[in-house]
Amino acid sequence: MNRQNVTIIQTSSTVRQITVEVEAIDHESAVEALQNGDIDVPAFDDPRWTTNWTLQSEEYE
């Protein structure tokens, strides 16, 4: 029996989420301030971020 190389390809979607407190008149104003860049989004490596992975497909070649 011979050895064979098989490639496994997994396609996933990733959702990262963080909840932050923002000083604003109301919720809509807080969202707009983030969208406009008036308030900085936390850094990518901020430990408060949570990540959820969902496997969408797996193929073998």
PDB file of C-alpha atoms in Angstrom:
ATOM      1  CA  MET A   1       0.000   0.000   0.000  1.00  0.00           C
ATOM      2  CA  ASN A   2       1.333   3.467  -0.936  1.00  0.00           C
ATOM      3  CA  ARG A   3       1.054   6.710   0.988  1.00  0.00           C
ATOM      4  CA  GLN A   4      -1.221   9.323  -0.547  1.00  0.00           C
ATOM      5  CA  ASN A   5      -1.477  13.041   0.186  1.00  0.00           C
ATOM      6  CA  VAL A   6      -4.986  14.304   0.748  1.00  0.00           C
ATOM      7  CA  THR A   7      -5.787  18.011   1.198  1.00  0.00           C
ATOM      8  CA  ILE A   8      -8.613  18.877   3.568  1.00  0.00           C
ATOM      9  CA  ILE A   9     -10.218  22.237   2.868  1.00  0.00           C
ATOM     10  CA  GLN A  10     -12.466  23.718   5.529  1.00  0.00           C
ATOM     11  CA  THR A  11     -14.482  26.854   4.825  1.00  0.00           C
ATOM     12  CA  SER A  12     -15.692  28.727   7.883  1.00  0.00           C
ATOM     13  CA  SER A  13     -17.374  31.967   8.753  1.00  0.00           C
ATOM     14  CA  THR A  14     -16.120  33.964  11.703  1.00  0.00           C
ATOM     15  CA  VAL A  15     -18.042  36.422  13.837  1.00  0.00           C
ATOM     16  CA  ARG A  16     -16.168  38.633  16.305  1.00  0.00           C
ATOM     17  CA  GLN A  17     -18.135  40.578  18.879  1.00  0.00           C
ATOM     18  CA  ILE A  18     -17.413  43.066  21.626  1.00  0.00           C
ATOM     19  CA  THR A  19     -19.682  45.213  23.784  1.00  0.00           C
ATOM     20  CA  VAL A  20     -18.336  48.597  24.860  1.00  0.00           C
ATOM     21  CA  GLU A  21     -19.723  51.464  26.900  1.00  0.00           C
ATOM     22  CA  VAL A  22     -20.003  54.708  24.950  1.00  0.00           C
ATOM     23  CA  GLU A  23     -20.940  58.101  26.321  1.00  0.00           C
ATOM     24  CA  ALA A  24     -23.666  59.485  24.065  1.00  0.00           C
ATOM     25  CA  ILE A  25     -27.108  61.068  24.222  1.00  0.00           C
ATOM     26  CA  ASP A  26     -28.804  57.840  23.115  1.00  0.00           C
ATOM     27  CA  HIS A  27     -28.069  54.454  21.551  1.00  0.00           C
ATOM     28  CA  GLU A  28     -28.446  55.707  17.978  1.00  0.00           C
ATOM     29  CA  SER A  29     -25.953  58.524  18.625  1.00  0.00           C
ATOM     30  CA  ALA A  30     -23.492  56.028  20.111  1.00  0.00           C
ATOM     31  CA  VAL A  31     -23.729  53.794  17.037  1.00  0.00           C
ATOM     32  CA  GLU A  32     -23.296  56.776  14.700  1.00  0.00           C
ATOM     33  CA  ALA A  33     -20.234  57.964  16.634  1.00  0.00           C
ATOM     34  CA  LEU A  34     -18.602  54.549  16.154  1.00  0.00           C
ATOM     35  CA  GLN A  35     -19.574  54.375  12.469  1.00  0.00           C
ATOM     36  CA  ASN A  36     -18.216  57.884  11.818  1.00  0.00           C
ATOM     37  CA  GLY A  37     -14.934  57.116  13.570  1.00  0.00           C
ATOM     38  CA  ASP A  38     -15.576  59.681  16.301  1.00  0.00           C
ATOM     39  CA  ILE A  39     -15.020  56.871  18.826  1.00  0.00           C
ATOM     40  CA  ASP A  40     -12.259  54.308  18.350  1.00  0.00           C
ATOM     41  CA  VAL A  41     -13.165  50.644  18.043  1.00  0.00           C
ATOM     42  CA  PRO A  42     -11.179  48.544  20.541  1.00  0.00           C
ATOM     43  CA  ALA A  43      -7.925  47.050  19.251  1.00  0.00           C
ATOM     44  CA  PHE A  44      -8.057  43.721  17.421  1.00  0.00           C
ATOM     45  CA  ASP A  45      -6.194  41.973  20.249  1.00  0.00           C
ATOM     46  CA  ASP A  46      -8.353  43.404  23.044  1.00  0.00           C
ATOM     47  CA  PRO A  47      -9.238  40.380  25.207  1.00  0.00           C
ATOM     48  CA  ARG A  48     -12.891  41.443  25.453  1.00  0.00           C
ATOM     49  CA  TRP A  49     -13.468  40.365  21.843  1.00  0.00           C
ATOM     50  CA  THR A  50     -15.192  36.989  21.493  1.00  0.00           C
ATOM     51  CA  THR A  51     -14.910  34.900  18.345  1.00  0.00           C
ATOM     52  CA  ASN A  52     -17.364  32.306  17.070  1.00  0.00           C
ATOM     53  CA  TRP A  53     -16.508  29.998  14.179  1.00  0.00           C
ATOM     54  CA  THR A  54     -19.059  28.168  12.071  1.00  0.00           C
ATOM     55  CA  LEU A  55     -17.895  25.396   9.753  1.00  0.00           C
ATOM     56  CA  GLN A  56     -19.690  25.863   6.442  1.00  0.00           C
ATOM     57  CA  SER A  57     -18.163  23.036   4.422  1.00  0.00           C
ATOM     58  CA  GLU A  58     -15.364  20.503   4.308  1.00  0.00           C
ATOM     59  CA  GLU A  59     -13.864  19.040   1.127  1.00  0.00           C
ATOM     60  CA  TYR A  60     -11.239  16.420   0.434  1.00  0.00           C
ATOM     61  CA  GLU A  61      -8.938  16.471  -2.585  1.00  0.00           C
TER      62      GLU A  61
END
